[in-house]
Short mmCIF file of C-alpha atoms in Angstrom, two decimals:
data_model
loop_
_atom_site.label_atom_id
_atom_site.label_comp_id
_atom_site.label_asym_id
_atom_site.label_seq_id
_atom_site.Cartn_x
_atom_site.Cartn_y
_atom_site.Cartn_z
CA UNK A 283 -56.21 52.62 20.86
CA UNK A 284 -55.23 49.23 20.43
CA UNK A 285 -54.73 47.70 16.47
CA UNK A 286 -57.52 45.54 15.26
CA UNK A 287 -56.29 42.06 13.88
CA UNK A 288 -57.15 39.73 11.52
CA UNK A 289 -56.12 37.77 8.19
CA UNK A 290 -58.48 37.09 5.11
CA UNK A 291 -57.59 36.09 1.20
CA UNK A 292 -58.28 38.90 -0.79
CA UNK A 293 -60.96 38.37 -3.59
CA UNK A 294 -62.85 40.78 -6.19
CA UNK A 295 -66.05 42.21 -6.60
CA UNK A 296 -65.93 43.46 -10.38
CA UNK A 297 -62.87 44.83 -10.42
CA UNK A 298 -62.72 45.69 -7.20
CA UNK A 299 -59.97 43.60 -4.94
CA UNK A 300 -60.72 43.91 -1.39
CA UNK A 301 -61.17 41.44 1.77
CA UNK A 302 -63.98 40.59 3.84
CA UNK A 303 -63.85 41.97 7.65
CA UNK A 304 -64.61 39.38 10.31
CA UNK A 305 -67.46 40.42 12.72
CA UNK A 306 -65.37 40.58 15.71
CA UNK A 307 -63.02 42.57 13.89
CA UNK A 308 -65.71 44.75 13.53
CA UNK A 309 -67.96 44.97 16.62
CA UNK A 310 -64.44 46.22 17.77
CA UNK A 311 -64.21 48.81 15.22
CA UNK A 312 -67.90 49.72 15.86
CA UNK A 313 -66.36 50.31 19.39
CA UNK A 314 -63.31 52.36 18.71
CA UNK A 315 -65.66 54.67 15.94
CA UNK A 316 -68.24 54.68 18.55
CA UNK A 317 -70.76 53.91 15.53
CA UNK A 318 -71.75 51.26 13.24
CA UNK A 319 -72.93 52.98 10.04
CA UNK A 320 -71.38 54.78 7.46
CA UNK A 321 -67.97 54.44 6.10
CA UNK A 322 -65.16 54.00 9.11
CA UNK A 323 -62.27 55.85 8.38
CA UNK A 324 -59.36 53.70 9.62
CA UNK A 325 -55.00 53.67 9.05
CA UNK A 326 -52.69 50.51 9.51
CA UNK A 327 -51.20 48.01 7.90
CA UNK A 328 -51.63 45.34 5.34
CA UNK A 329 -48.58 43.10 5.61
CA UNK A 330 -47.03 45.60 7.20
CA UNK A 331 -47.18 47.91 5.00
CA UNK A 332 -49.27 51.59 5.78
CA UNK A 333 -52.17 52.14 4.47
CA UNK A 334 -55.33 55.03 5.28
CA UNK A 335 -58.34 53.83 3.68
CA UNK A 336 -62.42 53.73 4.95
CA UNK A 337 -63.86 50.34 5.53
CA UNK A 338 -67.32 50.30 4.11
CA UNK A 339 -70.57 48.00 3.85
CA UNK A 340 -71.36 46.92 0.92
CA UNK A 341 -73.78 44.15 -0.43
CA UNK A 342 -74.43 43.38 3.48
CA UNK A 343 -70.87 42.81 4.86
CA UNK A 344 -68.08 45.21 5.71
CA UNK A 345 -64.90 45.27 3.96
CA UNK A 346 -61.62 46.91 3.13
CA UNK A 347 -60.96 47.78 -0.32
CA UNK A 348 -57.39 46.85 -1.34
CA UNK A 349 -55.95 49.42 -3.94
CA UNK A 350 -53.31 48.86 -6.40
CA UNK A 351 -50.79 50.89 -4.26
CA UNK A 352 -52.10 49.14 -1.17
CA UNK A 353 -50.98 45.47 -2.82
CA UNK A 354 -48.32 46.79 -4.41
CA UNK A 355 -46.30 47.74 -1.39
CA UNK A 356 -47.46 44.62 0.56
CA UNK A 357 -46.22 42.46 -2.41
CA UNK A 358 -49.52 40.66 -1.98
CA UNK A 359 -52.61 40.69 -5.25
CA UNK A 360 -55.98 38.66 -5.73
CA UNK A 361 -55.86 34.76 -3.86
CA UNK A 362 -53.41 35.48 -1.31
CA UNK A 363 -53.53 36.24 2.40
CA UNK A 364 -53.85 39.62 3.44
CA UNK A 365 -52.85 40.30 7.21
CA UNK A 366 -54.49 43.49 8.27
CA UNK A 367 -53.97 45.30 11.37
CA UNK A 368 -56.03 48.56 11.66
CA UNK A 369 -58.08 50.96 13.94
CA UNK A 370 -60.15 54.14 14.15
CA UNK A 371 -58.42 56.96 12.27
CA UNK A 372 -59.03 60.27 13.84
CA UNK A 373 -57.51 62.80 11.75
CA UNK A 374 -59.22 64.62 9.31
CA UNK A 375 -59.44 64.46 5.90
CA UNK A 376 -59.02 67.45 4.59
CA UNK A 377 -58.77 67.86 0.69
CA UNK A 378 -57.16 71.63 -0.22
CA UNK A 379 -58.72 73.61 -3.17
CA UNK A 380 -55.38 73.76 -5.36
CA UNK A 381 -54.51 77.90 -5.46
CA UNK A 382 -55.43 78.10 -9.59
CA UNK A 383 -58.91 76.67 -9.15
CA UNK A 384 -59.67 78.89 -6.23
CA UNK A 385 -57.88 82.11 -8.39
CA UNK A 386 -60.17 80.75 -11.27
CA UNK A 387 -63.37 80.34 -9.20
CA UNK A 388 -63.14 83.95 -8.31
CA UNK A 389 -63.22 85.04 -11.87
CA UNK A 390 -66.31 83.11 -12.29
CA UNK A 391 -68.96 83.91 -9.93
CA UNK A 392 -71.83 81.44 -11.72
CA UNK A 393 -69.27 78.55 -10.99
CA UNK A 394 -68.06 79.48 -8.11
CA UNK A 395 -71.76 79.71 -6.82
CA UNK A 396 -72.40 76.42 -8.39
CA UNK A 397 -69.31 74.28 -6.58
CA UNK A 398 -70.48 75.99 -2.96
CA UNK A 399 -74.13 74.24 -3.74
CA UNK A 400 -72.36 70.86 -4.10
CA UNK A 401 -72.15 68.56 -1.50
CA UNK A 402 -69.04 68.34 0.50
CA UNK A 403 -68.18 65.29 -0.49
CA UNK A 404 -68.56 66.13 -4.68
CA UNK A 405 -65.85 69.40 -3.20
CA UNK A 406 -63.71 66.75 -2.42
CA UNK A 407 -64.27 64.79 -5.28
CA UNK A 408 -63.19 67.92 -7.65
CA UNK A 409 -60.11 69.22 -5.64
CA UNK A 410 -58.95 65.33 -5.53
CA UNK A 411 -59.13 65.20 -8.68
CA UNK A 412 -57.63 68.47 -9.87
CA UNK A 413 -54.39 68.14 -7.10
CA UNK A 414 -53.99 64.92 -8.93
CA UNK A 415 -52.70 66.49 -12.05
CA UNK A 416 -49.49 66.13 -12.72
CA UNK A 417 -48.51 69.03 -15.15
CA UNK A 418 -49.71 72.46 -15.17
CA UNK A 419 -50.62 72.16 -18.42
CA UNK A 420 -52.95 69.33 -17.84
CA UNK A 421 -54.40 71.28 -14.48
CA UNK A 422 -54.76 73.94 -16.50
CA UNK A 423 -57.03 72.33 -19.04
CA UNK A 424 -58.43 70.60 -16.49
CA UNK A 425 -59.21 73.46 -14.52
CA UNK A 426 -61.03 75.12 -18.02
CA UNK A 427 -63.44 71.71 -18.45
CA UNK A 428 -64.46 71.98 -14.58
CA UNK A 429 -65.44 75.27 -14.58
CA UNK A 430 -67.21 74.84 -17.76
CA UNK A 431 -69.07 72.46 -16.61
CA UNK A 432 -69.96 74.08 -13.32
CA UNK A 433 -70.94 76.99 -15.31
CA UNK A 434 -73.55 74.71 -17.14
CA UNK A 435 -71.20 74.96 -20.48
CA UNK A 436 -70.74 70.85 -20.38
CA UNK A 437 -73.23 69.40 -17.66
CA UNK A 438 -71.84 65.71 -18.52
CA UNK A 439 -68.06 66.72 -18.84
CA UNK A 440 -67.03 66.55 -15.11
CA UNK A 441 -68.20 62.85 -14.33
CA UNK A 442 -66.70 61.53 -17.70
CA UNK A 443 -62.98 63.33 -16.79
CA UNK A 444 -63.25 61.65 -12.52
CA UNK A 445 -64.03 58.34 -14.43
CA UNK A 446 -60.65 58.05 -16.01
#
């Protein structure tokens, strides 16, 4: 596959930094995905730097969503140029279940029951979010309010703590 080109200045939507995609930058994505709806999962480089992101529509035009660890290592932030080179990524994006929820889940058959009814991407969401802990401590605790709140315990708990 060959790399899709092209240079925009980055700009925000809230608090969002990100940069527009030109259409022939993306009728050639639409090629490479074979499809033109949907988030595109995609992996290059924004000033050279490697990056593995989704471009997405939003508000009628595509774009690529420039995170803070995205500008960071291209030394690049709000106003300046961003030159992107990108294309279809393939691989899979597999999220594990870290070992103590999965241990906990079994102890807890209600919320075990209640995280197979969610959709696979809220799965994702919650393992993301628990392999991003950084202590066991704070998994730990972490792991308690989830399964409290897939056991009905805290219904509102969950989308407060993936907010932060």
């Amino acid at each position: 596959m060959k790399p899709i080109k092209f240079t925009a200045v980055i700009f925000k939507i809230g608090i969002n930094p990100l940069v527009d995609i030109p259409d022939r930058a993306m009728n050639a994505l639409f090629k490479q995905a074979g499809k033109n709806k949907g988030p595109i999962p995609v992996n290059g480089t924004v000033n050279g730097k490697d990056f593995i992101q989704h471009v997405v529509k939003y508000r009628g035009a595509w774009r690529l969503y420039l995170y803070g660890v995205m500008r960071r290592a291209a030394g690049i932030d709000v106003g300046d140029t961003a030159h992107v080179e990108f294309m279809v990524d393939t691989m899979p994006r597999i999220v594990t279940m870290h070992e103590l929820f999965a241990k906990t889940l079994e102890k807890h058959p209600k919320a075990k029951s209640e995280f197979l009814r969610r959709t696979p991407s809220r799965q994702k969401d919650i393992n993301r979010y628990l392999n991003s802990m950084k202590t066991e401590a704070s998994l730990l605790r972490n792991i308690d309010r989830v399964i409290a709140h897939l056991s009905g315990k805290n219904p509102k708990v969950l989308s407060a703590l993936m907010q932060r």
